[in-house]
Short mmCIF file of C-alpha atoms and ligand atoms in Angstrom, two decimals:
data_model
loop_
_atom_site.label_atom_id
_atom_site.label_comp_id
_atom_site.label_asym_id
_atom_site.label_seq_id
_atom_site.Cartn_x
_atom_site.Cartn_y
_atom_site.Cartn_z
CA UNK A 1 161.26 2.12 152.57
CA UNK A 2 162.02 1.82 156.28
CA UNK A 3 158.93 2.72 158.37
CA UNK A 4 161.00 4.13 161.15
CA UNK A 5 162.51 7.15 159.33
CA UNK A 6 159.99 9.77 158.59
CA UNK A 7 160.20 11.49 155.28
CA UNK A 8 159.17 14.74 153.68
CA UNK A 9 157.81 14.35 150.18
CA UNK A 10 156.11 16.90 148.05
CA UNK A 11 153.78 17.20 145.19
CA UNK A 12 154.60 20.19 143.04
CA UNK A 13 152.16 20.70 140.27
CA UNK A 14 152.16 23.68 137.97
CA UNK A 15 148.55 24.92 137.75
CA UNK A 16 148.35 25.22 134.01
CA UNK A 17 145.29 23.05 133.26
CA UNK A 18 142.73 20.61 134.57
CA UNK A 19 144.26 18.19 137.15
CA UNK A 20 145.65 15.27 135.20
CA UNK A 21 145.35 11.60 136.18
CA UNK A 22 149.22 11.40 135.92
CA UNK A 23 149.61 14.15 138.44
CA UNK A 24 147.08 12.40 140.63
CA UNK A 25 149.13 9.19 140.45
CA UNK A 26 152.26 11.08 141.50
CA UNK A 27 150.48 12.74 144.34
CA UNK A 28 149.07 9.44 145.59
CA UNK A 29 152.49 7.74 145.42
CA UNK A 30 153.87 10.57 147.57
CA UNK A 31 150.89 10.50 149.87
CA UNK A 32 151.24 6.80 150.53
CA UNK A 33 154.95 7.11 151.20
CA UNK A 34 154.22 9.89 153.80
CA UNK A 35 151.52 7.84 155.39
CA UNK A 36 153.72 4.83 155.74
CA UNK A 37 156.51 6.59 157.58
CA UNK A 38 154.45 9.07 159.61
CA UNK A 39 155.98 11.74 157.28
CA UNK A 40 154.60 14.73 155.55
CA UNK A 41 153.31 15.52 152.05
CA UNK A 42 154.00 19.10 151.12
CA UNK A 43 151.73 20.54 148.42
CA UNK A 44 153.60 23.16 146.59
CA UNK A 45 151.88 24.96 143.76
CA UNK A 46 154.48 25.98 141.25
CA UNK A 47 152.86 29.13 140.04
CA UNK A 48 155.73 31.11 138.74
CA UNK A 49 154.69 30.92 135.09
CA UNK A 50 152.13 33.54 135.40
CA UNK A 51 151.13 33.54 131.69
CA UNK A 52 149.89 29.97 132.04
CA UNK A 53 148.57 29.80 135.56
CA UNK A 54 145.18 30.36 136.86
CA UNK A 55 143.78 30.11 140.50
CA UNK A 56 141.01 28.02 138.99
CA UNK A 57 143.43 25.28 138.17
CA UNK A 58 144.91 25.62 141.67
CA UNK A 59 141.51 25.16 143.17
CA UNK A 60 140.89 22.15 140.86
CA UNK A 61 144.09 20.52 142.25
CA UNK A 62 143.15 21.12 145.85
CA UNK A 63 139.60 19.92 145.33
CA UNK A 64 140.65 16.82 143.42
CA UNK A 65 143.27 15.84 146.09
CA UNK A 66 140.70 16.23 148.83
CA UNK A 67 138.34 14.08 146.71
CA UNK A 68 140.91 11.36 146.56
CA UNK A 69 141.31 11.54 150.33
CA UNK A 70 144.53 13.55 150.39
CA UNK A 71 143.86 16.16 152.99
CA UNK A 72 144.38 16.58 156.78
CA UNK A 73 146.85 14.43 158.70
CA UNK A 74 150.15 14.31 156.95
CA UNK A 75 149.36 17.03 154.60
CA UNK A 76 151.11 20.33 154.69
CA UNK A 77 150.26 23.32 152.40
CA UNK A 78 149.41 24.52 149.95
CA UNK A 79 152.54 26.64 149.58
CA UNK A 80 152.94 28.90 146.55
CA UNK A 81 156.21 29.01 144.72
CA UNK A 82 155.64 32.58 143.88
CA UNK A 83 155.84 33.44 147.55
CA UNK A 84 159.44 32.15 147.69
CA UNK A 85 160.87 34.73 145.23
CA UNK A 86 163.28 36.11 147.80
CA UNK A 87 164.74 32.69 148.52
CA UNK A 88 165.24 32.10 144.77
CA UNK A 89 166.99 35.41 144.41
CA UNK A 90 169.10 34.78 147.48
CA UNK A 91 170.14 31.37 146.08
CA UNK A 92 171.12 32.95 142.73
CA UNK A 93 173.32 35.47 144.69
CA UNK A 94 174.99 32.65 146.64
CA UNK A 95 175.76 30.89 143.37
CA UNK A 96 177.25 34.01 141.80
CA UNK A 97 179.38 34.83 144.88
CA UNK A 98 180.64 31.28 144.87
CA UNK A 99 181.64 31.56 141.25
CA UNK A 100 179.05 28.88 140.33
CA UNK A 101 176.89 31.08 138.16
CA UNK A 102 177.74 33.70 135.49
CA UNK A 103 175.87 36.18 133.29
CA UNK A 104 175.41 35.52 129.63
CA UNK A 105 174.14 37.63 126.82
CA UNK A 106 174.11 35.08 124.01
CA UNK A 107 171.00 34.63 121.99
CA UNK A 108 169.96 31.30 120.62
CA UNK A 109 171.08 32.17 117.02
CA UNK A 110 174.57 33.01 118.21
CA UNK A 111 174.91 29.69 119.89
CA UNK A 112 173.64 27.90 116.77
CA UNK A 113 175.95 29.85 114.55
CA UNK A 114 178.94 28.84 116.77
CA UNK A 115 178.03 25.20 117.23
CA UNK A 116 176.47 24.65 113.88
CA UNK A 117 173.89 22.44 115.54
CA UNK A 118 170.51 23.68 116.66
CA UNK A 119 169.99 20.73 118.92
CA UNK A 120 173.16 21.21 120.81
CA UNK A 121 173.01 22.86 124.21
CA UNK A 122 174.84 26.06 125.34
CA UNK A 123 178.52 26.12 124.44
CA UNK A 124 179.76 28.03 127.45
CA UNK A 125 180.86 31.02 125.48
CA UNK A 126 180.27 33.54 128.32
CA UNK A 127 181.73 31.40 131.04
CA UNK A 128 184.77 33.51 131.47
CA UNK A 129 183.76 36.78 130.04
CA UNK A 130 183.00 38.23 133.48
CA UNK A 131 179.80 39.93 132.38
CA UNK A 132 178.02 42.05 134.95
CA UNK A 133 174.30 41.74 135.35
CA UNK A 134 172.34 43.88 132.89
CA UNK A 135 169.39 44.04 130.53
CA UNK A 136 169.21 41.03 128.12
CA UNK A 137 171.59 39.02 130.38
CA UNK A 138 170.67 35.55 131.62
CA UNK A 139 172.23 33.93 134.56
CA UNK A 140 173.65 30.48 133.97
CA UNK A 141 174.91 27.69 136.22
CA UNK A 142 178.56 26.67 135.65
CA UNK A 143 178.43 22.88 135.54
CA UNK A 144 181.60 21.11 136.44
CA UNK A 145 183.89 20.40 133.55
CA UNK A 146 184.64 16.90 134.66
CA UNK A 147 183.56 14.10 136.89
CA UNK A 148 180.05 12.80 137.01
CA UNK A 149 176.82 13.16 138.94
CA UNK A 150 175.22 10.08 140.32
CA UNK A 151 171.64 10.36 141.41
CA UNK A 152 170.16 7.81 143.63
CA UNK A 153 166.80 6.86 142.00
CA UNK A 154 164.77 4.31 143.90
CA UNK A 155 163.40 2.88 140.62
CA UNK A 156 166.40 3.17 138.42
CA UNK A 157 169.39 2.33 140.49
CA UNK A 158 172.06 4.95 140.28
CA UNK A 159 172.02 6.63 136.88
CA UNK A 160 175.26 8.34 136.14
CA UNK A 161 175.50 11.65 134.23
CA UNK A 162 178.74 12.86 132.84
CA UNK A 163 179.15 16.43 134.01
CA UNK A 164 180.82 17.41 130.74
CA UNK A 165 177.69 16.83 128.86
CA UNK A 166 175.39 18.75 131.15
CA UNK A 167 175.13 22.20 129.65
CA UNK A 168 175.46 25.42 131.64
CA UNK A 169 171.74 25.73 132.03
CA UNK A 170 169.82 28.94 132.70
CA UNK A 171 168.97 29.87 136.37
CA UNK A 172 167.35 33.26 135.71
CA UNK A 173 166.15 34.51 132.28
CA UNK A 174 167.16 37.90 130.68
CA UNK A 175 164.03 39.38 132.14
CA UNK A 176 165.10 38.32 135.71
CA UNK A 177 162.50 35.58 136.11
CA UNK A 178 163.86 32.36 137.63
CA UNK A 179 163.65 29.08 135.90
CA UNK A 180 161.91 25.87 136.87
CA UNK A 181 165.25 24.24 137.68
CA UNK A 182 166.32 26.78 140.18
CA UNK A 183 162.97 27.54 141.86
CA UNK A 184 162.10 23.84 142.11
CA UNK A 185 165.45 22.86 143.66
CA UNK A 186 165.67 25.82 146.08
CA UNK A 187 162.03 25.15 147.25
CA UNK A 188 162.68 21.44 147.71
CA UNK A 189 165.81 22.35 149.70
CA UNK A 190 164.22 25.00 151.83
CA UNK A 191 161.22 22.83 152.51
CA UNK A 192 163.32 20.04 153.78
CA UNK A 193 162.25 17.50 151.12
CA UNK A 194 163.97 14.16 151.62
CA UNK A 195 162.46 12.32 148.60
CA UNK A 196 161.48 13.69 145.20
CA UNK A 197 158.97 11.36 143.61
CA UNK A 198 157.78 12.70 140.17
CA UNK A 199 157.24 11.85 136.51
CA UNK A 200 159.92 10.31 134.31
CA UNK A 201 159.95 13.38 132.12
CA UNK A 202 162.03 15.08 134.86
CA UNK A 203 164.76 12.47 135.05
CA UNK A 204 167.04 14.54 132.94
CA UNK A 205 166.56 17.42 135.35
CA UNK A 206 167.69 15.41 138.34
CA UNK A 207 171.53 15.79 137.86
CA UNK A 208 171.21 19.43 137.20
CA UNK A 209 169.09 19.94 140.32
CA UNK A 210 171.36 17.76 142.34
CA UNK A 211 174.26 19.91 141.29
CA UNK A 212 172.34 22.95 142.44
CA UNK A 213 171.70 21.34 145.85
CA UNK A 214 175.30 20.57 146.23
CA UNK A 215 176.40 24.03 145.22
CA UNK A 216 173.98 25.57 147.74
CA UNK A 217 175.31 23.33 150.50
CA UNK A 218 172.43 20.82 150.70
CA UNK A 219 172.29 17.19 151.15
CA UNK A 220 170.48 16.10 147.91
CA UNK A 221 167.26 14.13 148.09
CA UNK A 222 166.62 10.60 147.04
CA UNK A 223 164.89 10.61 143.76
CA UNK A 224 162.18 8.36 142.20
CA UNK A 225 161.03 9.05 138.63
CA UNK A 226 157.86 7.14 137.99
CA UNK A 227 156.98 5.87 134.54
CA UNK A 228 154.97 7.69 131.93
CA UNK A 229 151.34 6.82 131.42
CA UNK A 230 150.32 5.86 127.94
CA UNK A 231 147.04 5.29 126.05
CA UNK A 232 146.06 2.14 124.23
CA UNK A 233 148.16 3.16 121.24
CA UNK A 234 151.17 3.36 123.52
CA UNK A 235 151.30 7.15 123.11
CA UNK A 236 152.08 9.31 126.19
CA UNK A 237 148.79 10.45 127.66
CA UNK A 238 148.02 13.91 126.56
CA UNK A 239 145.37 16.37 127.44
CA UNK A 240 144.76 17.26 123.82
CA UNK A 241 144.15 13.69 122.78
CA UNK A 242 143.05 11.75 125.79
CA UNK A 243 140.56 11.93 128.52
CA UNK A 244 143.01 12.83 131.42
CA UNK A 245 141.16 15.33 133.63
CA UNK A 246 140.27 13.87 137.02
CA UNK A 247 137.24 16.02 137.16
CA UNK A 248 135.84 14.52 134.05
CA UNK A 249 136.01 11.08 135.66
CA UNK A 250 134.46 12.49 138.77
CA UNK A 251 131.60 14.07 136.71
CA UNK A 252 130.89 10.70 135.03
CA UNK A 253 130.45 9.05 138.36
CA UNK A 254 133.65 7.32 139.07
CA UNK A 255 134.07 6.83 142.79
CA UNK A 256 137.07 8.21 144.50
CA UNK A 257 137.88 4.84 146.07
CA UNK A 258 137.89 3.15 142.74
CA UNK A 259 139.90 5.83 141.06
CA UNK A 260 142.61 5.97 143.67
CA UNK A 261 142.91 2.15 143.74
CA UNK A 262 143.27 2.17 139.94
CA UNK A 263 145.75 5.09 139.87
CA UNK A 264 148.00 3.23 142.34
CA UNK A 265 148.29 0.35 139.85
CA UNK A 266 149.80 2.53 137.14
CA UNK A 267 153.25 1.16 137.72
CA UNK A 268 152.69 -0.95 140.84
CA UNK A 269 150.66 -4.00 141.92
CA UNK A 270 149.68 -5.39 145.32
CA UNK A 271 150.82 -8.91 146.36
CA UNK A 272 149.14 -11.94 144.91
CA UNK A 273 146.92 -11.73 141.92
CA UNK A 274 144.84 -8.92 143.50
CA UNK A 275 144.14 -5.67 141.88
CA UNK A 276 141.04 -4.40 143.77
CA UNK A 277 142.25 -4.00 147.33
CA UNK A 278 141.24 -1.90 150.34
CA UNK A 279 143.16 1.25 150.74
CA UNK A 280 144.75 -0.06 153.98
CA UNK A 281 146.39 -2.82 151.92
CA UNK A 282 147.83 -0.35 149.54
CA UNK A 283 149.31 1.73 152.36
CA UNK A 284 150.68 -1.35 153.95
CA UNK A 285 152.17 -2.97 150.80
CA UNK A 286 153.22 -0.15 148.50
CA UNK A 287 156.98 0.21 148.01
CA UNK A 288 158.22 2.95 145.77
CA UNK A 289 161.15 0.71 144.92
CA UNK A 290 158.78 -1.91 143.43
CA UNK A 291 157.31 0.56 140.95
CA UNK A 292 158.03 -0.50 137.45
CA UNK A 293 159.94 1.63 134.96
CA UNK A 294 158.07 0.58 131.86
CA UNK A 295 155.25 2.75 130.62
CA UNK A 296 152.09 2.26 132.49
CA UNK A 297 148.84 1.70 130.32
CA UNK A 298 145.93 3.77 131.41
CA UNK A 299 143.10 1.44 130.50
CA UNK A 300 139.78 3.28 130.77
CA UNK A 301 137.86 0.00 130.24
CA UNK A 302 139.59 -1.57 133.23
CA UNK A 303 138.99 1.49 135.32
CA UNK A 304 135.28 1.34 134.30
CA UNK A 305 135.12 -2.28 135.45
CA UNK A 306 136.87 -1.39 138.70
CA UNK A 307 134.31 1.27 139.30
CA UNK A 308 131.47 -1.10 138.66
CA UNK A 309 132.91 -3.42 141.27
CA UNK A 310 133.22 -0.58 143.77
CA UNK A 311 129.65 0.51 143.02
CA UNK A 312 128.35 -3.09 143.62
CA UNK A 313 130.25 -3.26 146.88
CA UNK A 314 128.29 -0.26 148.24
CA UNK A 315 125.17 -0.85 150.32
CA UNK A 316 122.26 -0.06 148.12
CA UNK A 317 121.26 3.03 150.16
CA UNK A 318 124.72 4.50 149.62
CA UNK A 319 124.47 3.68 145.95
CA UNK A 320 121.04 5.53 145.82
CA UNK A 321 122.57 8.45 147.62
CA UNK A 322 125.48 8.60 145.23
CA UNK A 323 123.08 8.69 142.32
CA UNK A 324 121.23 11.76 143.64
CA UNK A 325 123.50 14.46 142.23
CA UNK A 326 123.12 12.83 138.77
CA UNK A 327 119.42 12.62 139.01
CA UNK A 328 119.24 16.28 140.18
CA UNK A 329 120.85 17.42 136.95
CA UNK A 330 118.73 15.11 134.78
CA UNK A 331 115.95 16.51 132.58
CA UNK A 332 113.20 15.10 134.69
CA UNK A 333 112.10 15.11 138.27
CA UNK A 334 112.76 11.77 140.03
CA UNK A 335 110.22 10.97 142.71
CA UNK A 336 112.48 9.68 145.54
CA UNK A 337 110.04 6.92 146.62
CA UNK A 338 109.96 5.62 143.02
CA UNK A 339 113.66 5.87 142.68
CA UNK A 340 114.16 3.82 145.86
CA UNK A 341 112.31 0.97 144.14
CA UNK A 342 114.48 1.22 141.04
CA UNK A 343 117.86 1.59 142.83
CA UNK A 344 118.21 -2.17 143.75
CA UNK A 345 117.52 -3.01 140.06
CA UNK A 346 120.11 -0.52 138.79
CA UNK A 347 122.78 -1.18 141.41
CA UNK A 348 124.31 -4.16 139.70
CA UNK A 349 124.06 -2.69 136.23
CA UNK A 350 125.85 0.59 136.22
CA UNK A 351 129.65 0.97 135.84
CA UNK A 352 129.67 4.70 136.27
CA UNK A 353 127.02 6.63 138.14
CA UNK A 354 126.06 8.87 135.19
CA UNK A 355 124.52 5.76 133.54
CA UNK A 356 121.80 5.82 136.09
CA UNK A 357 120.04 8.67 134.16
CA UNK A 358 119.36 6.79 130.86
CA UNK A 359 118.63 3.67 132.89
CA UNK A 360 115.68 5.13 134.80
CA UNK A 361 114.53 8.03 132.71
CA UNK A 362 111.60 6.10 131.10
CA UNK A 363 110.00 5.91 134.53
CA UNK A 364 110.09 9.65 135.21
CA UNK A 365 109.43 11.07 131.75
CA UNK A 366 105.91 11.37 130.47
CA UNK A 367 106.74 9.43 127.35
CA UNK A 368 109.61 6.94 126.84
CA UNK A 369 112.70 8.46 125.30
CA UNK A 370 112.71 7.94 121.49
CA UNK A 371 115.76 6.73 119.64
CA UNK A 372 115.40 5.60 116.11
CA UNK A 373 118.02 2.87 116.16
CA UNK A 374 116.51 1.21 119.21
CA UNK A 375 113.00 1.56 117.71
CA UNK A 376 114.00 -0.09 114.46
CA UNK A 377 115.74 -2.84 116.30
CA UNK A 378 112.89 -3.60 118.67
CA UNK A 379 110.10 -3.32 116.20
CA UNK A 380 111.31 -5.94 113.76
CA UNK A 381 109.21 -8.92 112.58
CA UNK A 382 106.00 -9.65 114.35
CA UNK A 383 106.31 -6.64 116.68
CA UNK A 384 102.83 -5.35 115.98
CA UNK A 385 101.15 -8.70 116.73
CA UNK A 386 103.19 -9.12 119.91
CA UNK A 387 102.35 -5.71 121.17
CA UNK A 388 98.63 -6.32 120.33
CA UNK A 389 98.73 -9.57 122.30
CA UNK A 390 100.75 -8.15 125.13
CA UNK A 391 98.31 -5.38 125.56
CA UNK A 392 95.50 -7.81 125.68
CA UNK A 393 97.22 -10.10 128.09
CA UNK A 394 98.13 -7.19 130.42
CA UNK A 395 94.81 -5.48 130.44
CA UNK A 396 93.54 -7.50 133.42
CA UNK A 397 96.75 -9.26 134.63
CA UNK A 398 97.50 -9.06 138.34
CA UNK A 399 100.19 -6.35 138.36
CA UNK A 400 103.21 -7.98 139.73
CA UNK A 401 106.47 -9.14 138.14
CA UNK A 402 106.02 -12.97 138.03
CA UNK A 403 102.58 -12.60 136.50
CA UNK A 404 103.72 -10.09 133.92
CA UNK A 405 106.54 -12.35 132.83
CA UNK A 406 104.22 -15.36 132.72
CA UNK A 407 101.74 -13.63 130.53
CA UNK A 408 104.30 -12.46 128.07
CA UNK A 409 105.86 -15.92 127.96
CA UNK A 410 102.53 -17.26 126.86
CA UNK A 411 102.28 -14.63 124.20
CA UNK A 412 105.65 -15.81 122.95
CA UNK A 413 104.49 -19.44 122.87
CA UNK A 414 101.47 -18.51 120.79
CA UNK A 415 103.90 -16.88 118.21
CA UNK A 416 106.50 -19.54 118.42
CA UNK A 417 109.01 -17.13 119.98
CA UNK A 418 111.38 -17.35 122.92
CA UNK A 419 110.81 -14.83 125.76
CA UNK A 420 113.85 -12.67 124.76
CA UNK A 421 112.37 -12.02 121.31
CA UNK A 422 108.90 -11.46 122.81
CA UNK A 423 110.25 -8.91 125.21
CA UNK A 424 112.07 -6.79 122.69
CA UNK A 425 109.17 -4.81 121.15
CA UNK A 426 107.54 -4.46 124.64
CA UNK A 427 110.83 -3.18 126.08
CA UNK A 428 111.24 -0.62 123.36
CA UNK A 429 107.58 0.45 123.47
CA UNK A 430 107.75 1.06 127.18
CA UNK A 431 111.36 2.09 127.89
CA UNK A 432 112.50 3.38 124.49
CA UNK A 433 115.56 1.24 124.68
CA UNK A 434 116.74 -2.21 123.71
CA UNK A 435 118.67 -2.85 126.94
CA UNK A 436 118.09 -1.72 130.48
CA UNK A 437 116.63 -2.74 133.83
CA UNK A 438 114.92 -6.13 134.16
CA UNK A 439 111.75 -5.60 132.09
CA UNK A 440 108.98 -7.06 134.33
CA UNK A 441 110.23 -5.44 137.53
CA UNK A 442 110.29 -2.20 135.53
CA UNK A 443 106.72 -2.71 134.32
CA UNK A 444 105.48 -3.40 137.80
CA UNK A 445 107.03 -0.10 138.98
CA UNK A 446 105.74 1.78 136.05
CA UNK A 447 102.15 0.62 136.60
CA UNK A 448 99.40 -0.75 134.44
CA UNK A 449 98.07 2.38 133.16
CA UNK A 450 101.26 3.83 131.87
CA UNK A 451 102.50 0.50 130.47
CA UNK A 452 99.21 -0.05 128.52
CA UNK A 453 99.32 3.57 127.22
CA UNK A 454 102.82 3.14 125.94
CA UNK A 455 102.18 -0.15 124.23
CA UNK A 456 99.06 1.38 122.58
CA UNK A 457 101.07 4.44 121.45
CA UNK A 458 103.73 2.17 119.88
CA UNK A 459 101.09 0.16 118.15
CA UNK A 460 99.56 3.28 116.73
CA UNK A 461 102.89 4.43 115.49
CA UNK A 462 103.71 1.10 113.85
CA UNK A 463 100.28 1.19 112.18
CA UNK A 464 100.86 4.70 110.93
CA UNK A 465 104.23 3.72 109.52
CA UNK A 466 102.93 0.67 107.60
CA UNK A 467 99.25 1.19 106.71
CA UNK A 468 97.32 -2.12 106.71
CA UNK A 469 98.46 -4.25 103.82
N1 LIG B 1 156.04 21.84 138.49
C1 LIG B 1 156.66 20.64 137.91
C2 LIG B 1 155.70 19.94 137.13
O1 LIG B 1 154.48 20.03 137.27
C3 LIG B 1 157.16 19.84 139.16
C4 LIG B 1 158.12 18.83 138.79
C5 LIG B 1 158.64 18.20 140.05
O2 LIG B 1 157.77 17.43 140.63
O3 LIG B 1 159.81 18.45 140.45
O4 LIG B 1 156.13 19.11 136.24
#
């Protein structure tokens, strides 16, 4: 895209559910295009389907866009499609007066009876019947009988649609409500949109909407239909099957910067072999023309690893601050001074911020969390003897990391075990888990008294489970 011409793009979601990662990707593509050209992104909430809309979903969209950094600057809106009803009605009148639209009283069964094919579109039965408006009558667009409509799609070249196969689609339903095709095209036109960048599922609407633009005297926009997003089974991402709500990712502790970097890669890649790149590089390098048309795989594992990298790149204080909301909703009270000691240990070990809670809970809970599977795994073999020896070795040890490690290593040597195996029962006794923060640093922070009490409690439990044989 030339950076000299400024453009007006739009993001036009229907607020019928949680804000979807696919919507966020479209919004970001539009946002970056606007940013590159000093143009504008219009947010238009397509809220005309009142049975499926809710203000809550609209708020979710606005919040999520702001979270991803899409607010202020080149942003305009939100506009609400429902406020443009007069414009939609006026456009319908213009089309009727120009002979480009007609009323139709056919019901679906009539059409099927005539065409003998329930998949076939409307057969044009009412085209020349000259029906007046009236109850039960829909308004249809009269598509040209011949010729073709060529849409300019920046990703797909110039797809050509034969007009003869475009059915006379509905503009306003029998109840008077206008359809998506009309409202969306009229709003794009009246809002001066130059580029329509949206999901591939709308490609088949483009020739119809372009015909509307032309019939209403507008200069049609340039289109770009971005590829569908699929899951690991190559199925189109769906809110019933897949985790698609942006808010769910946010709640798990994905960082906005990681999320938006990852979303931009759904169909596009920066130069070189890079994937994790600063936002400025994305804004500099992104070209809508370079977006791929093959389905984009939403790889949650990859997103997680991106997020881990973004977390590790934060200064530790920022990481600790980002953890606070997660700690606040945890089932324990985290002493800030103690958490400051744990944060550097956890910093390199979490991929999403919510993981901080099970990583540090053992320090703040009165007793280590119990989980049977970890217990069984950690308390195998000579666990009882190791715990007894560890308790002994730690009773008078200087309470610092290197010394604690050294003492346990010696316990291992006495039992012919490597440190890893020697650590396992101690880790489970003290933290309740088989994996977690570095053990000896954790013990140092936990303190002698609590460490010894936990080891003793685990020994007692083991003894109770298997009475002296
Ligand atoms: N409201 C439509 C949707 O959410 C907008 C499609 C478009 O961007 O034109 O699918």
